[in-house]
Coordinates of C-alpha atoms (C1' of nucleotides) in Angstrom, one line a residue:
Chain P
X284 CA -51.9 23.4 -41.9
X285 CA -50.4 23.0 -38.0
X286 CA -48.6 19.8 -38.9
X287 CA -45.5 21.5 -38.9
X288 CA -46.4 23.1 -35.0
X289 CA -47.9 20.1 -34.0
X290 CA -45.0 17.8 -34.8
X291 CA -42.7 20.7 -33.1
X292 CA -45.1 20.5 -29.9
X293 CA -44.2 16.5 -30.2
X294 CA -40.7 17.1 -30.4
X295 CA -40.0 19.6 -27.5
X296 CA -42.1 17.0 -25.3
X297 CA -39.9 14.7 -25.9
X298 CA -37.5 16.5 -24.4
X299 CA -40.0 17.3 -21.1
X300 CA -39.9 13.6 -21.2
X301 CA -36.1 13.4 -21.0
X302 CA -35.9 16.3 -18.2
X303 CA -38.7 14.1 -16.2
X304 CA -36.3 12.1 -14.6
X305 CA -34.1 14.0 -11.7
X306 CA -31.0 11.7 -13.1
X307 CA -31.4 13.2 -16.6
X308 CA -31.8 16.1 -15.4
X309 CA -28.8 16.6 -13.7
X310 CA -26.7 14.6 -16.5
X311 CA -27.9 17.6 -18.7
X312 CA -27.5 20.1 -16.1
X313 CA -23.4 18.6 -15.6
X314 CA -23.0 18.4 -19.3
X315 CA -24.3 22.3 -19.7
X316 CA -21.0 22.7 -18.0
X317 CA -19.0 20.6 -19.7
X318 CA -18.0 17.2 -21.8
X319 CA -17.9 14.9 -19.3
X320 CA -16.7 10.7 -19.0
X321 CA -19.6 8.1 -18.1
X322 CA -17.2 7.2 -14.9
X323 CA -17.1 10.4 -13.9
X324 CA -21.5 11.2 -14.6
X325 CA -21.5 7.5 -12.5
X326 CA -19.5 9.4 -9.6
X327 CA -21.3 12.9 -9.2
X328 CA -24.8 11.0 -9.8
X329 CA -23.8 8.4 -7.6
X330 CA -25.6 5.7 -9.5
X331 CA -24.8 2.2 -10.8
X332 CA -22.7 2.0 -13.8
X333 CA -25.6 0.4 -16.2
X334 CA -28.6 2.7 -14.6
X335 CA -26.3 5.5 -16.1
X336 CA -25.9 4.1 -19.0
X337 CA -29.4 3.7 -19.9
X338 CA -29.8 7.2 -19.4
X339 CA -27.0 8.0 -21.2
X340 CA -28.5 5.9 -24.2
X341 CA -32.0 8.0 -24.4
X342 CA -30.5 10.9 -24.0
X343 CA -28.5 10.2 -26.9
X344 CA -31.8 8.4 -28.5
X345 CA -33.3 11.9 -28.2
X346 CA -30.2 13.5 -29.8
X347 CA -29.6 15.7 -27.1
X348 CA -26.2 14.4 -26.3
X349 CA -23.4 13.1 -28.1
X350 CA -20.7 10.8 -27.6
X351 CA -16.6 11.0 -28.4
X352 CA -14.6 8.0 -27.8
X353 CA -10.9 8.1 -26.6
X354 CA -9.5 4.8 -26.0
X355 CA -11.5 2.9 -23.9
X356 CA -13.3 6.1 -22.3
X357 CA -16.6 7.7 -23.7
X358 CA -17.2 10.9 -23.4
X359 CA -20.5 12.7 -23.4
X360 CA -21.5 16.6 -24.2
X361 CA -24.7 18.5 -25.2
X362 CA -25.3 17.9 -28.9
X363 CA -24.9 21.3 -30.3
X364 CA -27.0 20.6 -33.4
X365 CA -30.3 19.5 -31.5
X366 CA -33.2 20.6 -32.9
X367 CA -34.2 22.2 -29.6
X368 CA -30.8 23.4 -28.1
X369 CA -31.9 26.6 -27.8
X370 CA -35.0 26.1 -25.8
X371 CA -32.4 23.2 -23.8
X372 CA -30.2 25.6 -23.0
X373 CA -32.6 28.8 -21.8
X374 CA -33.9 26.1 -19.7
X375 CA -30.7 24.7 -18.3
X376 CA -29.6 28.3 -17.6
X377 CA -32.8 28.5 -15.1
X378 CA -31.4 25.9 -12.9
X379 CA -29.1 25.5 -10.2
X380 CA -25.2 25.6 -11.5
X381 CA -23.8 22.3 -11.0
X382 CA -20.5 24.0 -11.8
X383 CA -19.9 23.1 -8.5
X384 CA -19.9 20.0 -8.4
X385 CA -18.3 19.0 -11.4
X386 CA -15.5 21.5 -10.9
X387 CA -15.1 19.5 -7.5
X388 CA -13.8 16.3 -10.0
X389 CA -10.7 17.8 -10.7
X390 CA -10.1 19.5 -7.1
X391 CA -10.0 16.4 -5.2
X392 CA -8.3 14.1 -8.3
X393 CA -11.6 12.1 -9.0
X394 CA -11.6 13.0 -12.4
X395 CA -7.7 13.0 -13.8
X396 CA -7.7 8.9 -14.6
X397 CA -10.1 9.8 -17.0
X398 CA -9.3 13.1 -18.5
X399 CA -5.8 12.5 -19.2
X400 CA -4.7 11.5 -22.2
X401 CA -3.5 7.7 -21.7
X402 CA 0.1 7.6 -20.5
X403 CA 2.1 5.8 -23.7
Chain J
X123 CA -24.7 24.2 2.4
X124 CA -26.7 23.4 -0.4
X125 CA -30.0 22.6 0.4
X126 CA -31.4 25.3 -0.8
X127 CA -30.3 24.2 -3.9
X128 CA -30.9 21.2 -4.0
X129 CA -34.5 21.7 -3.1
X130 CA -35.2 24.2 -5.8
X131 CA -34.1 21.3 -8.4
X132 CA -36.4 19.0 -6.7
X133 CA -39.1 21.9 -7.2
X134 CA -38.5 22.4 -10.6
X135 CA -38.0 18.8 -11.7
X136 CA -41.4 18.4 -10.4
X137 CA -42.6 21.2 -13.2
X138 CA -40.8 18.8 -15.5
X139 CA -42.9 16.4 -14.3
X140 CA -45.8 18.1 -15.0
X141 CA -44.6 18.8 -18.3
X142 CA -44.1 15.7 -19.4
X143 CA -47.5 14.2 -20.3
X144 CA -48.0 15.8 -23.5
X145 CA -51.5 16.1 -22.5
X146 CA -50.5 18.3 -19.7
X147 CA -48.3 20.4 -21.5
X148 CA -50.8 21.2 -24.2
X149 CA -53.2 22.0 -21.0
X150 CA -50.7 24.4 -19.8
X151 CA -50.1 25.9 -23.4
X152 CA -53.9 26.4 -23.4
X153 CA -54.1 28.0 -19.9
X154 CA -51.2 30.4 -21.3
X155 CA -53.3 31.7 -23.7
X156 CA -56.1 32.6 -21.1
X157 CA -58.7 31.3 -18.0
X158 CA -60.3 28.2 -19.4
X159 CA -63.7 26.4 -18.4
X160 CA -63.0 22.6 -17.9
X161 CA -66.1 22.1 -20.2
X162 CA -63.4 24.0 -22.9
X163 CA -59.7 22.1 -21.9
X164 CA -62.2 18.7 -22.3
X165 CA -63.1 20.0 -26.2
X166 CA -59.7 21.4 -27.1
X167 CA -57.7 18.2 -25.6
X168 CA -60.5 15.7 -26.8
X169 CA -60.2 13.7 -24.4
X170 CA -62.3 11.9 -21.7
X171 CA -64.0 14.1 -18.7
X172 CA -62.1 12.0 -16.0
X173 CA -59.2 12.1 -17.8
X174 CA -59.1 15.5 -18.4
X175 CA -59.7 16.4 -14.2
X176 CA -57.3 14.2 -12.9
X177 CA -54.7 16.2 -15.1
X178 CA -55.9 18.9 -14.0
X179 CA -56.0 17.9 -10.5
X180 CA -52.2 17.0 -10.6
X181 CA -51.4 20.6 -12.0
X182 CA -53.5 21.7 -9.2
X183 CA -51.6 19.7 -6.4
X184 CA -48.0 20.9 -8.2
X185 CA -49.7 24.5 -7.6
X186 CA -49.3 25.2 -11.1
X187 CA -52.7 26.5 -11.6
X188 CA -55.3 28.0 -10.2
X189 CA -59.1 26.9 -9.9
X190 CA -62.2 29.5 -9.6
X191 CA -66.0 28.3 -9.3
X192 CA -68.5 29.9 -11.4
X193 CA -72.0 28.8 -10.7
X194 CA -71.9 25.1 -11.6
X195 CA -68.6 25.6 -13.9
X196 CA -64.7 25.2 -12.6
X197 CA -62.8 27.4 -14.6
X198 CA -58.6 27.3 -14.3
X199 CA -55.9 29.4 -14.7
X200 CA -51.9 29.5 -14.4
X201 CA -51.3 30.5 -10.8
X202 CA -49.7 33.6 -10.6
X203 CA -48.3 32.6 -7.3
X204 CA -46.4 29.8 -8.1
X205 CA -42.8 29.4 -7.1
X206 CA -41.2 28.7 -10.6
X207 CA -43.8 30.9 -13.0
X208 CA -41.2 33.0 -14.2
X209 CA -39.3 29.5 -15.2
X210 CA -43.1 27.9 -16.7
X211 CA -43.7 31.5 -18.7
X212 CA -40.3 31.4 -20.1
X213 CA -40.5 27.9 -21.3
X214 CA -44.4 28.4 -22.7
X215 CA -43.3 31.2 -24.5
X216 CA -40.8 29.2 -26.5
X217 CA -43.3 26.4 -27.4
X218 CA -45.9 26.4 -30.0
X219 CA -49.3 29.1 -29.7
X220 CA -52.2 27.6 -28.8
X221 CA -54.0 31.4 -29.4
X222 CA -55.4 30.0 -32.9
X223 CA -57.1 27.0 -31.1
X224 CA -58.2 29.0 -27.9
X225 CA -59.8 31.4 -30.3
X226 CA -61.5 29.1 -32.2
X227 CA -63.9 28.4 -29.3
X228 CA -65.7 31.6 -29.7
X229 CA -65.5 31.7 -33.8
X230 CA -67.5 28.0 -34.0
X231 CA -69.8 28.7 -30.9
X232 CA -68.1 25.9 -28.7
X233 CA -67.5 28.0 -25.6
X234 CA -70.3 30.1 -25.4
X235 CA -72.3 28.0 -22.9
X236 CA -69.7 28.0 -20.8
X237 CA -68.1 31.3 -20.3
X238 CA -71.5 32.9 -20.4
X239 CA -72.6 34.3 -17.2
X240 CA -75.7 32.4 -16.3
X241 CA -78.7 33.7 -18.1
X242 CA -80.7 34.7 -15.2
Chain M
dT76 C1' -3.0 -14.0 -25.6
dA77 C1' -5.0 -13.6 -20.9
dA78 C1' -6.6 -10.4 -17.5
dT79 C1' -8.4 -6.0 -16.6
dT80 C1' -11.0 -1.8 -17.2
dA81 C1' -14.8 1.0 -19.2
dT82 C1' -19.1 0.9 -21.1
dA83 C1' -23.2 -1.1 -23.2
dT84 C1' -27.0 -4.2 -23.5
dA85 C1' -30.6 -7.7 -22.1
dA86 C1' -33.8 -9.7 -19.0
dC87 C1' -36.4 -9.0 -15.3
dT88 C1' -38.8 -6.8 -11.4
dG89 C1' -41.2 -3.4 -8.9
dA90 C1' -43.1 1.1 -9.0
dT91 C1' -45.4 4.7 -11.3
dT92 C1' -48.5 6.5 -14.6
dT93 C1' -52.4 7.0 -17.6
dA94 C1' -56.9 6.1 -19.2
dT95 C1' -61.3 3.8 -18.4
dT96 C1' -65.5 2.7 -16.0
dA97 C1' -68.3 3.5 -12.4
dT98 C1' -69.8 6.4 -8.8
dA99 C1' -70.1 10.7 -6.0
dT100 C1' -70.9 15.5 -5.3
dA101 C1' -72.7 19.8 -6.1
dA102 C1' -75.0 23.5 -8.7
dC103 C1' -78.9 24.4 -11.4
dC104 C1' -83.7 24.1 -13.2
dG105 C1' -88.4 22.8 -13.8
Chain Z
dC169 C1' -88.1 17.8 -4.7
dG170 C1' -86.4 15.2 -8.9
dG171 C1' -83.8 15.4 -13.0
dT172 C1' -80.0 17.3 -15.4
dT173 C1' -75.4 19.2 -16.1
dA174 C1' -70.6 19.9 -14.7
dT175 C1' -66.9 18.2 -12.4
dA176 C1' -64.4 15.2 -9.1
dT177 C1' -63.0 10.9 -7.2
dA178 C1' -62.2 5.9 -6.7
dA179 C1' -61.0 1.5 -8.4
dT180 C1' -58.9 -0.9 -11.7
dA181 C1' -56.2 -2.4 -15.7
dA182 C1' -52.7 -1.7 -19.2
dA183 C1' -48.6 0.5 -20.4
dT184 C1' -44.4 2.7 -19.3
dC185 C1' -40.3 3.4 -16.7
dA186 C1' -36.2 3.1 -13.7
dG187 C1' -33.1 0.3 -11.5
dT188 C1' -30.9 -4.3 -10.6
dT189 C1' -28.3 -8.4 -11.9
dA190 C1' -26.0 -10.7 -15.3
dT191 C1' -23.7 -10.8 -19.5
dA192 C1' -21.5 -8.8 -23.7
dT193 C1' -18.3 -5.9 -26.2
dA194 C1' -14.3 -3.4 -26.9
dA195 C1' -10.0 -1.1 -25.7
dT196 C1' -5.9 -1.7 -22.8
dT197 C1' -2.2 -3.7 -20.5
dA198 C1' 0.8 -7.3 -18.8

DNA sequence: TAATTATATAACTGATTTATTATATAACCG
DNA sequence: CGGTTATATAATAAATCAGTTATATAATTA
């Protein structure tokens, strides 16, 4: 029986499907470098707020990312238990490093009202 | 600058692209296995003749495979020129075999007619 | 508690995509 | 040449998708 290969073939489209747009393409290709707040995705990607956030949400649909709250912040990463994480991330490590980019958050101070723990 | 870059992830989102119809990506899986006669893709994807071409004729405009005429027959193959192939082979090698199908067209008889050289 | 900030959701719109139907092209065969 | 086969293309219709605007929720702070 192929049910088993078949319904694997359905799977790992999906994630094709998710990689299809550039925007979610690049929101995994930021998160393969590290956990990163939805203000901050909105900032690199240079989107509107909800147009990220609809992204965010099939992404997470997919269970290819997770999300952590901390206060009134979310925080998304790559969800280490996808079923397909290891394809995800032989593909991810094919593509341009946005290392780059998202290391240039905390260089120019975009990024610390997010990542700091909230002052109390 | 970075437009190198930049470009190569427009490149290979466009392979995502591609990937994304499932109908496509089983097309490529088949072409992985070996050189394939429309006539055969049309069988093995069970789908409609148009249907089947104007994939094809997307995969064809993405550069992503090859087409060679034999007498009144089309028959396609990955392009062994394409930018990303190294990227494509790496990813079709992780995703379900299609050999077991593509053989099946000589065991039953179903490709004969096709990859046949012209009785003559 | 009211105002603010961060994020999510809903409704809608325009663009894109896929498959169908119909037609065209081109090779082959009698 | 006329009919048939294999494939491509065009026009269209239905479905899907991404982004906008507006609104909701929930945490935070004054």
């Amino acid at each position: 029986m192929e049910t088993t290969k078949k319904h694997s073939l359905v799977e790992q489209a999906l994630l094709f499907k998710m990689m299809n747009d550039e925007n979610r393409l690049k929101i995994l290709l930021y998160l393969y470098e590290e956990e990163l707040c939805v203000c901050n995705l909105i900032d690199l990607l240079n989107m509107s707020q909800p147009a990220v956030s609809q992204h965010l949400k099939k992404l997470r649909q997919a269970s290819i990312i997770q999300i952590r709250s901390q206060g009134q912040w979310k925080f998304y990463r790559l969800n280490e238990e996808y079923t397909h994480l290891e394809l995800l991330n032989k593909i991810l490590a094919e593509l341009p490093s946005m290392k780059h980019e998202v290391d240039g958050l905390n260089s120019n101070g975009r990024r610390v009202f997010c990542t700091t723990i909230p002052t109390k």
